[in-house]
Coordinates of C-alpha atoms in Angstrom, one line a residue:
Chain A
M1 CA -4.8 6.6 32.3
S2 CA -4.4 8.0 28.8
S3 CA -4.8 11.4 30.0
G4 CA -1.8 11.5 31.9
S5 CA 0.1 9.8 29.5
L6 CA -0.9 12.5 27.0
R7 CA -0.5 15.2 29.7
R8 CA 3.5 14.2 30.3
I9 CA 3.8 14.2 26.1
T10 CA 2.1 17.7 25.8
K11 CA 4.7 19.1 28.8
E12 CA 7.7 17.4 27.0
L13 CA 6.1 18.7 23.9
T14 CA 6.6 22.1 25.1
E15 CA 9.7 21.5 27.0
L16 CA 11.3 20.7 23.5
N17 CA 9.8 23.6 21.8
E18 CA 11.3 26.4 24.4
N19 CA 14.9 24.3 24.6
P20 CA 15.0 22.7 20.8
P21 CA 18.4 20.3 21.3
S22 CA 21.1 21.1 18.9
G23 CA 20.9 18.8 15.8
V24 CA 17.2 17.5 16.5
T25 CA 13.7 18.4 15.6
A26 CA 10.9 16.4 17.0
C27 CA 7.3 17.1 16.8
P28 CA 3.9 15.3 16.4
I29 CA 3.3 14.4 13.0
S30 CA -0.2 16.0 13.1
D31 CA -2.4 17.9 16.5
S32 CA -4.6 15.1 17.0
D33 CA -1.9 12.0 17.3
L34 CA 0.6 12.9 20.0
Y35 CA 1.6 9.3 20.2
K36 CA 3.7 9.6 16.8
W37 CA 6.4 11.8 16.2
N38 CA 8.5 13.0 13.1
V39 CA 12.3 13.2 13.9
T40 CA 15.0 14.5 12.0
L41 CA 18.2 13.9 13.5
T42 CA 21.8 15.4 11.7
A43 CA 25.0 13.8 12.4
P44 CA 27.4 15.7 14.8
K45 CA 30.4 17.1 13.7
G46 CA 33.2 14.2 13.8
S47 CA 31.2 11.7 13.1
L48 CA 31.2 9.5 10.5
Y49 CA 27.6 10.6 9.5
Y50 CA 28.4 13.9 9.5
G51 CA 26.7 15.8 6.6
G52 CA 23.9 13.4 6.3
V53 CA 20.1 14.1 7.1
F54 CA 18.2 10.8 9.0
H55 CA 14.7 11.0 9.5
L56 CA 12.7 8.7 12.2
N57 CA 9.8 7.8 13.6
L58 CA 9.0 8.0 17.2
T59 CA 5.9 6.0 18.3
L60 CA 4.9 6.4 22.0
P61 CA 2.9 3.2 23.2
S62 CA -0.7 4.7 25.2
E63 CA 1.0 3.6 28.2
Y64 CA 4.0 5.7 27.9
P65 CA 5.9 6.5 30.3
F66 CA 5.4 3.3 31.5
K67 CA 6.4 1.8 28.7
P68 CA 9.1 3.0 26.1
P69 CA 8.9 4.5 23.0
T70 CA 9.6 2.9 20.2
L71 CA 12.2 4.6 17.4
N72 CA 12.6 3.9 13.4
F73 CA 14.7 5.1 10.9
T74 CA 12.9 5.8 7.6
T75 CA 16.0 6.8 6.1
K76 CA 18.3 4.1 5.2
I77 CA 21.3 3.9 7.2
Y78 CA 24.6 2.0 7.5
H79 CA 24.8 1.4 11.6
P80 CA 25.2 -1.4 13.6
N81 CA 22.7 -0.4 15.8
V82 CA 20.0 0.0 13.4
S83 CA 18.6 -3.1 11.6
N84 CA 18.7 -3.0 8.1
D85 CA 15.5 -3.5 6.5
D86 CA 12.5 -1.7 5.6
K87 CA 11.5 -1.1 9.3
G88 CA 14.9 0.5 10.5
S89 CA 14.4 0.0 14.1
M90 CA 16.8 1.2 16.7
C91 CA 16.5 -1.1 19.8
L92 CA 18.9 -0.8 22.8
G93 CA 19.7 0.7 25.7
I94 CA 17.0 2.5 27.7
L95 CA 14.6 1.7 24.4
R96 CA 14.7 -1.9 25.8
A97 CA 11.8 -2.8 27.8
E98 CA 13.9 -4.0 30.7
N99 CA 16.2 -0.9 31.0
W100 CA 13.5 1.5 30.4
K101 CA 12.5 4.0 33.1
P102 CA 9.3 6.1 33.3
S103 CA 11.3 9.1 34.5
C104 CA 12.9 9.0 31.1
K105 CA 12.2 11.8 28.7
I106 CA 11.9 11.5 24.9
L107 CA 14.5 14.1 25.0
A108 CA 16.9 11.6 26.2
V109 CA 15.9 9.2 23.6
L110 CA 16.8 11.5 21.1
E111 CA 19.9 12.3 22.7
M112 CA 20.7 8.7 22.7
A113 CA 20.1 8.2 19.3
R114 CA 22.4 11.2 18.3
G115 CA 25.3 10.0 20.4
L116 CA 25.0 6.4 18.7
L117 CA 25.6 8.3 15.2
L118 CA 28.8 10.1 16.9
E119 CA 29.9 6.2 18.5
P120 CA 28.0 3.0 17.3
N121 CA 27.6 0.5 20.2
V122 CA 29.3 -2.3 18.7
D123 CA 28.7 -4.2 21.9
D124 CA 25.2 -4.0 21.6
A125 CA 24.8 -4.6 17.8
V126 CA 21.4 -5.5 15.9
E127 CA 23.6 -6.2 12.5
T128 CA 26.6 -7.7 14.1
N129 CA 28.3 -8.1 10.5
I130 CA 28.2 -3.8 10.2
A131 CA 29.5 -4.1 13.5
D132 CA 32.2 -6.6 12.4
Q133 CA 33.6 -4.5 9.9
Y134 CA 33.6 -1.5 12.3
K135 CA 35.8 -3.4 14.6
N136 CA 38.1 -5.0 11.7
D137 CA 37.6 -2.9 8.8
R138 CA 37.2 1.0 9.5
A139 CA 37.9 2.0 6.1
G140 CA 35.5 -0.2 4.6
F141 CA 32.8 0.6 7.1
E142 CA 33.6 4.0 6.2
K143 CA 33.4 4.0 2.4
T144 CA 29.7 2.4 2.4
V145 CA 28.7 4.6 5.1
K146 CA 29.7 7.3 3.1
Q147 CA 27.8 5.7 0.1
W148 CA 24.8 5.2 2.0
I149 CA 24.7 9.0 3.1
K150 CA 25.2 10.0 -0.4
N151 CA 22.8 8.1 -1.8
H152 CA 19.9 7.6 0.9
A153 CA 20.6 10.7 3.4
K154 CA 21.2 13.5 0.9
E155 CA 18.7 16.4 1.6
K156 CA 18.1 17.6 -1.1
Chain B
M1 CA -22.0 21.7 43.0
D2 CA -20.4 19.5 40.6
S3 CA -19.5 16.1 42.9
E4 CA -16.3 15.3 40.0
Q5 CA -12.9 15.0 41.9
I6 CA -10.9 18.1 41.4
D7 CA -7.8 16.7 38.9
Y8 CA -5.1 18.3 40.8
Q9 CA -2.3 17.2 37.7
S10 CA -3.9 19.4 34.9
L11 CA -3.8 22.4 37.4
N12 CA -2.4 25.3 35.8
Y13 CA 0.4 27.4 38.1
L14 CA 0.8 30.8 38.5
S15 CA 4.5 30.7 38.1
T16 CA 6.8 28.1 36.6
V17 CA 7.5 25.0 39.5
D18 CA 10.8 24.5 40.5
H19 CA 11.6 20.8 38.7
N20 CA 12.7 19.5 42.4
L21 CA 8.7 19.8 42.7
C22 CA 7.7 17.4 40.0
C23 CA 7.2 13.8 39.8
P24 CA 9.5 12.4 37.4
I25 CA 6.7 10.4 36.0
C26 CA 3.7 12.8 35.2
R27 CA 6.0 15.9 35.0
S28 CA 3.8 17.8 36.7
P29 CA 4.0 19.2 40.2
L30 CA 3.4 16.5 43.2
V31 CA 0.3 15.5 44.0
D32 CA -0.2 13.6 47.3
P33 CA 3.7 13.3 47.2
V34 CA 5.4 10.5 48.3
Y35 CA 8.6 8.4 48.9
T36 CA 10.7 5.2 48.6
T37 CA 13.0 3.7 50.3
C38 CA 15.4 4.8 47.6
L39 CA 14.6 8.1 48.7
H40 CA 12.8 9.3 45.3
T41 CA 9.7 11.2 45.3
F42 CA 6.4 10.4 43.2
C43 CA 2.7 11.2 42.9
S44 CA 0.9 8.4 44.9
T45 CA -1.3 7.7 41.7
C46 CA 1.8 7.8 39.5
I47 CA 3.7 5.7 41.4
N48 CA 1.1 3.1 42.0
K49 CA 0.7 2.9 38.2
A50 CA 4.4 2.4 37.5
L51 CA 4.7 -0.5 40.4
E52 CA 1.6 -2.0 38.5
R53 CA 4.0 -2.8 35.6
S54 CA 7.2 -3.0 37.1
Q55 CA 8.3 -3.4 40.9
T56 CA 11.8 -1.2 40.2
C57 CA 12.4 2.1 41.2
P58 CA 11.2 4.4 37.9
V59 CA 14.2 6.3 38.3
D60 CA 17.1 4.1 39.5
R61 CA 15.4 0.4 38.9
T62 CA 16.1 -0.6 42.3
P63 CA 13.7 -3.4 43.1
L64 CA 10.4 -1.7 44.9
Q65 CA 7.4 -3.1 46.6
A66 CA 4.2 -1.0 47.4
E67 CA 5.1 -1.5 51.4
D68 CA 8.4 0.5 50.5
V69 CA 6.8 3.8 49.6
S70 CA 5.4 6.2 52.8
P71 CA 4.2 9.3 52.7
A72 CA 6.9 12.0 51.7
P73 CA 7.8 14.7 54.7
I74 CA 5.4 16.9 55.7
M75 CA 7.1 19.9 54.2
I76 CA 7.4 18.4 50.7
A77 CA 3.5 18.2 50.6
N78 CA 3.2 21.7 52.5
L79 CA 5.6 22.9 49.5
V80 CA 3.4 22.0 46.8
N81 CA 0.2 22.6 48.4
E82 CA 0.9 26.1 48.9
L83 CA 1.6 26.5 44.7
A84 CA -0.4 29.2 43.5
V85 CA -2.5 27.8 40.8
L86 CA -5.4 29.2 38.7
C87 CA -9.0 28.1 39.2
P88 CA -9.7 25.2 37.2
N89 CA -12.8 27.0 35.7
S90 CA -10.0 30.0 34.4
E91 CA -11.2 29.3 30.6
L92 CA -14.9 29.9 31.6
G93 CA -14.2 33.2 33.3
C94 CA -13.2 32.8 36.5
T95 CA -10.0 34.7 37.6
F96 CA -9.8 33.7 41.0
T97 CA -6.3 32.5 41.9
C98 CA -5.1 30.4 45.5
A99 CA -2.8 28.6 47.6
R100 CA -3.3 24.7 45.3
Y101 CA -5.2 23.2 49.0
L102 CA -7.6 26.1 49.0
V103 CA -8.9 25.4 45.3
E104 CA -11.4 22.3 46.7
A105 CA -13.0 25.3 49.1
H106 CA -12.9 27.7 46.4
L107 CA -14.9 25.8 43.6
S108 CA -17.3 24.2 46.6
H109 CA -18.3 27.6 47.9
D110 CA -17.4 30.4 45.9
C111 CA -16.3 29.9 42.4
E112 CA -18.9 31.6 40.3
F113 CA -18.4 29.2 37.4
V114 CA -19.1 26.0 39.0
Y115 CA -22.4 24.3 37.7
M116 CA -25.2 23.9 40.2
K117 CA -29.2 22.6 39.6
C118 CA -31.3 25.2 39.5
R119 CA -33.5 26.1 42.2
E120 CA -36.8 25.7 40.0
C121 CA -36.2 23.4 37.3
G122 CA -33.0 21.0 37.9
D123 CA -31.7 22.2 35.0
K124 CA -28.0 23.1 35.0
V125 CA -27.2 26.4 35.8
L126 CA -23.7 28.7 36.4
R127 CA -23.5 29.5 40.4
R128 CA -23.2 33.2 39.6
D129 CA -27.1 32.6 38.1
A130 CA -28.4 30.0 40.5
G131 CA -30.1 33.2 42.9
R132 CA -31.8 34.5 40.1
E133 CA -35.2 33.5 39.1
C134 CA -35.2 30.4 36.6
L135 CA -33.1 31.0 33.6
H136 CA -34.6 27.9 31.6
Q137 CA -38.4 29.9 31.0
L138 CA -38.7 30.5 27.6
E139 CA -38.9 34.0 26.9
E140 CA -39.7 36.4 23.6
C141 CA -36.8 38.2 22.1
T142 CA -37.8 41.7 21.5
H143 CA -36.4 41.9 17.7
C144 CA -37.3 38.4 16.4
F145 CA -39.9 37.4 18.9
Q146 CA -38.9 33.8 18.6
H147 CA -39.0 32.2 22.2
I148 CA -35.5 31.6 23.5
K149 CA -34.9 30.0 27.0
K150 CA -33.2 33.1 29.6
I151 CA -29.9 31.0 29.8
D152 CA -29.2 31.0 25.9
M153 CA -30.5 34.6 25.1
E154 CA -27.3 36.3 24.9
A155 CA -26.0 33.2 22.3
H156 CA -28.8 34.5 20.7
E157 CA -28.3 38.3 20.3
K158 CA -25.2 37.6 18.4
E159 CA -27.2 36.3 15.7
C160 CA -30.7 37.1 16.2
P161 CA -32.3 37.9 12.6
G162 CA -34.3 40.7 14.3
L163 CA -31.6 42.8 15.5
L164 CA -30.4 45.9 13.8
G165 CA -27.6 45.5 11.5
E166 CA -25.5 47.9 9.4
C167 CA -25.2 48.1 5.9
M168 CA -21.7 48.0 4.9
H169 CA -21.9 50.4 1.8
C170 CA -24.7 52.8 3.0
R171 CA -24.2 52.8 6.6
L172 CA -28.0 52.7 7.2
E173 CA -28.9 50.4 10.0
I174 CA -31.6 47.5 9.2
E175 CA -33.0 44.3 10.5
R176 CA -30.4 41.7 9.7
S177 CA -32.4 39.5 8.0
E178 CA -33.2 42.0 5.4
L179 CA -29.5 43.2 5.0
K180 CA -28.8 40.3 2.3
E181 CA -31.7 42.0 0.4
H182 CA -30.9 45.4 1.0
E183 CA -27.7 44.3 -0.5
F184 CA -29.4 44.7 -3.7
T185 CA -31.0 47.4 -3.7
C186 CA -28.4 49.4 -1.9
E187 CA -27.6 52.8 -3.8
E188 CA -24.2 53.0 -2.3
A189 CA -22.8 49.0 -2.7
T190 CA -20.0 49.0 -5.3
I191 CA -21.4 46.5 -8.8
S192 CA -20.2 46.2 -12.4
C193 CA -21.7 47.2 -15.2
S194 CA -24.9 45.6 -16.7
S195 CA -22.4 44.7 -20.0
S196 CA -19.5 43.5 -18.1
S197 CA -20.3 40.0 -19.1
L198 CA -19.8 41.4 -22.6
G199 CA -16.4 43.0 -21.7
C200 CA -17.3 46.3 -19.9
P201 CA -14.8 47.0 -17.1
W202 CA -16.9 49.7 -15.1
S203 CA -17.8 49.0 -11.7
G204 CA -19.1 51.6 -9.0
Q205 CA -21.7 52.8 -7.0
R206 CA -25.2 51.8 -7.9
K207 CA -26.2 55.1 -8.2
E208 CA -24.1 56.2 -10.7
L209 CA -24.8 53.1 -12.7
S210 CA -27.0 55.3 -15.2
H211 CA -24.7 57.7 -15.4
H212 CA -22.1 55.5 -17.0
Q213 CA -24.8 53.3 -19.1
A214 CA -25.6 56.9 -21.1
A215 CA -21.5 56.9 -22.1
C216 CA -21.0 52.9 -22.5
P217 CA -19.8 51.6 -25.8
F218 CA -20.9 48.1 -24.9
T219 CA -24.3 49.2 -23.9
F220 CA -24.6 50.7 -27.8
L221 CA -22.6 47.9 -28.8
R222 CA -24.8 45.5 -26.7
P223 CA -27.3 43.7 -29.6
V224 CA -24.4 43.2 -32.0
L225 CA -22.1 42.2 -29.2
Q226 CA -24.9 39.7 -28.0
A227 CA -25.9 38.2 -31.3
H228 CA -21.8 37.4 -32.2
A229 CA -21.9 35.8 -28.2
E230 CA -24.8 33.7 -29.2
R231 CA -23.5 32.6 -32.3
L232 CA -20.0 31.7 -30.4
T233 CA -21.8 29.6 -27.6
K234 CA -23.5 27.8 -30.6
L235 CA -20.4 27.1 -32.4
E236 CA -19.1 26.4 -29.5
L237 CA -21.2 23.6 -28.6
E238 CA -21.3 22.3 -32.3
N239 CA -17.3 21.8 -31.9
R240 CA -17.7 20.3 -28.8
T241 CA -20.3 17.7 -30.2
L242 CA -18.3 16.7 -33.2
R243 CA -15.1 16.9 -31.1
K244 CA -17.0 13.9 -29.3
R245 CA -17.7 12.6 -32.2
I246 CA -14.0 12.4 -33.2
E247 CA -12.9 10.8 -30.0
Q248 CA -15.5 8.4 -30.3
L249 CA -14.2 7.6 -34.0
T250 CA -10.7 7.9 -33.4
P251 CA -10.4 4.6 -31.6
R252 CA -12.3 2.6 -34.1
I253 CA -10.0 3.7 -36.7
N254 CA -7.1 2.8 -35.1
Q255 CA -8.8 -0.7 -34.5
S256 CA -9.4 -1.3 -38.4
N257 CA -6.2 0.6 -39.2
T258 CA -4.1 -2.0 -36.6
T259 CA -6.4 -5.5 -37.7
E260 CA -5.7 -5.1 -41.4
P261 CA -1.7 -5.9 -41.0
L262 CA -2.3 -8.4 -38.8
S263 CA -4.9 -10.4 -40.9
F264 CA -2.0 -10.1 -43.6
D265 CA 0.6 -12.0 -41.1
E266 CA -2.1 -14.2 -40.0
Q267 CA -2.7 -15.4 -44.0
A268 CA 0.9 -15.5 -44.5
Y269 CA 1.3 -17.8 -41.3
Q270 CA -1.4 -20.1 -42.4
F271 CA 0.3 -20.6 -45.9
L272 CA 3.6 -20.9 -44.3
T273 CA 2.0 -23.5 -42.0
E274 CA 0.0 -25.4 -44.9
Q275 CA 3.3 -25.2 -47.1
E276 CA 5.4 -27.1 -44.4
H277 CA 2.3 -29.5 -43.6
M278 CA 2.8 -30.2 -47.4
R279 CA 6.5 -30.6 -47.2
Q280 CA 6.9 -33.1 -44.3
D281 CA 3.8 -35.0 -46.2
M282 CA 5.9 -35.5 -49.3
E283 CA 8.7 -36.2 -47.6
R284 CA 6.7 -39.3 -46.1
L285 CA 5.3 -40.2 -49.3
S286 CA 8.7 -40.3 -50.6
A287 CA 10.2 -42.4 -47.8
T288 CA 7.3 -45.0 -48.1
L289 CA 8.3 -45.1 -51.6
G290 CA 11.5 -45.9 -51.3
E291 CA 10.7 -48.5 -48.8
L292 CA 8.1 -50.3 -50.9
E293 CA 10.7 -50.5 -53.8
I294 CA 12.7 -52.1 -51.7
K295 CA 10.4 -54.6 -50.5
Q296 CA 9.5 -55.0 -54.4
G297 CA 12.9 -55.6 -55.3
M298 CA 13.5 -58.4 -52.7
L299 CA 10.4 -59.7 -53.4
L300 CA 11.1 -59.9 -57.1
M301 CA 14.6 -61.3 -56.6
N302 CA 13.0 -64.1 -54.4
E303 CA 10.6 -64.9 -56.9
S304 CA 13.1 -65.2 -59.5
L305 CA 15.4 -66.9 -57.5
R306 CA 13.0 -69.2 -56.6
T307 CA 11.8 -69.6 -60.8
K308 CA 15.2 -70.0 -61.5
E309 CA 15.4 -73.0 -59.4
E310 CA 12.4 -74.6 -60.5
L311 CA 13.5 -73.7 -64.2
A312 CA 16.8 -75.8 -63.5
G313 CA 15.0 -78.9 -61.8
I314 CA 12.9 -78.8 -65.0
R315 CA 15.5 -78.8 -67.4
A316 CA 17.4 -81.7 -65.1
A317 CA 14.0 -83.9 -65.6
I318 CA 13.8 -83.0 -69.4
N319 CA 17.3 -84.0 -69.6
G320 CA 16.6 -86.8 -67.8
I321 CA 13.7 -87.7 -69.9
R322 CA 15.3 -87.2 -72.9
M323 CA 17.9 -89.7 -71.8
Q324 CA 14.8 -92.3 -71.1
I325 CA 13.6 -91.8 -74.3
H326 CA 16.8 -92.2 -76.1
W327 CA 17.2 -95.3 -73.9
L328 CA 14.1 -96.5 -74.7
L329 CA 14.1 -96.0 -78.6
T330 CA 17.6 -97.3 -78.5
V331 CA 16.3 -100.8 -76.6
R332 CA 13.6 -100.8 -79.3
V333 CA 15.2 -100.4 -81.9
H334 CA 17.7 -103.3 -80.7
G335 CA 15.1 -105.2 -80.0
T336 CA 13.1 -105.0 -83.2
E337 CA 16.4 -105.6 -84.8
H338 CA 16.6 -108.6 -82.4
R339 CA 13.5 -110.1 -83.7
H340 CA 14.0 -109.7 -86.6
V341 CA 17.5 -111.2 -86.1
V342 CA 16.3 -114.1 -84.9
G343 CA 13.0 -114.4 -86.9
G344 CA 10.4 -116.1 -85.3
G345 CA 12.2 -118.3 -83.3
A346 CA 11.2 -119.9 -80.7
G347 CA 13.7 -119.5 -78.3
T348 CA 13.4 -116.1 -77.8
P349 CA 14.7 -115.1 -74.6
S350 CA 13.4 -116.2 -71.6
N351 CA 13.9 -112.3 -69.8
S352 CA 11.1 -111.1 -72.9
A353 CA 9.2 -114.2 -72.4
G354 CA 5.7 -113.5 -74.1
P355 CA 5.1 -110.8 -76.5
S356 CA 7.0 -107.8 -76.3
H357 CA 3.6 -105.4 -75.1
P358 CA 4.5 -106.1 -71.5
A359 CA 8.3 -105.3 -72.0
E360 CA 7.0 -102.0 -73.6
H361 CA 4.5 -101.5 -70.8
S362 CA 7.1 -101.8 -68.4
A363 CA 9.1 -99.3 -70.2
S364 CA 6.4 -97.1 -70.5
R365 CA 5.6 -97.7 -67.0
R366 CA 9.0 -96.5 -65.9
L367 CA 9.2 -93.8 -67.9
S368 CA 6.4 -92.6 -66.8
D369 CA 7.6 -93.2 -63.2
N370 CA 11.1 -91.5 -64.3
F371 CA 8.6 -88.3 -65.4
G372 CA 7.2 -88.2 -62.0
Q373 CA 10.3 -88.2 -60.5
G374 CA 11.5 -85.5 -62.8
V375 CA 8.8 -83.6 -62.8
K376 CA 8.5 -83.7 -58.5
L377 CA 12.4 -82.6 -58.7

């Protein structure tokens, strides 16, 4: 069982290394533990988050691919779909256990996360206050996003 | 032959496999392919594992039961079974490649790198060595004369201390165990001057050392330099111990420095509190003093009032007595005058019957009565 998940993760890792997606780098933290990955996201052009560099932790469960991975922002981000606490967890869409399919790949998870930087999903928000601000006070939302990027998501 | 089952999912394929022939769950070419009522194909083990967790299709999440899964069409099975794979023992050295369905036959009959039981002793041995004599017998190494199993001889030869090795300096062939020792005497080994500790920068082959030393200024000055070096180390040692002493003493000095002002402050503080106490005592004392004064004044006033009243009473009493005395005197004077006037006449008023003594008595008695009354007042 575990060897099966490990084999699949290895295969996905080679695929990712051969065809790296744009704006995303992802690799296991150490060679000995392929279940914990470091992910770096750069927001696409046209996104409110453009210019920010976001670091995330991707954790694959030992039951992978039968259970979904979990995604946590280690860089603070002002986003309706990312919990505004020290966990910075993003949990929506395919990342929910009931929506996850074993045929989903890590690549799909990463692309979904990057897509949410381009357009937040306010109907499935974890931070409802931020979602309300996004809907009703876009200027104020943009201002806070830029401020947070300046404070937290600038690469030195 | 090992009875271990072949792990088809970890086989290495000769060429990259069309992703349509891969299982969406394990991402490897399908093994024992099955397909679902929603027309998706999986390895049979993968779909079984997925259905244990969720009764939905792993691709489109339509509800799915175990009975909705059936073996895939023969064509698909043939496509994946005929994919060319490397022998699972390719890492051990087997270069055989074949169609995937032939791997089992290759491993059980041909592969030279499958472990089998040794015919003689039952230990593990590769098939290629199984036909020869038992490789688990001990054999003497021809170089170091150690007893080693034949099967391990190849690995031993790489590190056998009895085997000849080449000196990297003089290219001489020497037994490996003596190679290290040879390094210390090899004429062509690069060494530094024996006075290098004193600063000589020379380094060269050992055979040139004597030539160099004949001209080496450091060797000439060696005794002087050495004495200096010794002195230096002695001084350094002394310096180090002194430094340690200083380090030990500095905190103590710092401590004493910090305690003195502290004690001064404390003293001042003590004095101040004492003064404060005394001030408070004084205030309290003066307050009680005032109180006592008032009390005494009141007492004095009361007392004087009472004495005044008494005095007035006494004065009144005295006045009364004076009046009585006056009256009595006048009465007596009148009485004597009267008697004198009547002169022994028998008809002295009967009210004054008898001698005057009784009258005198009563007067005196009344006087005393009056006096008593006056005193009472």
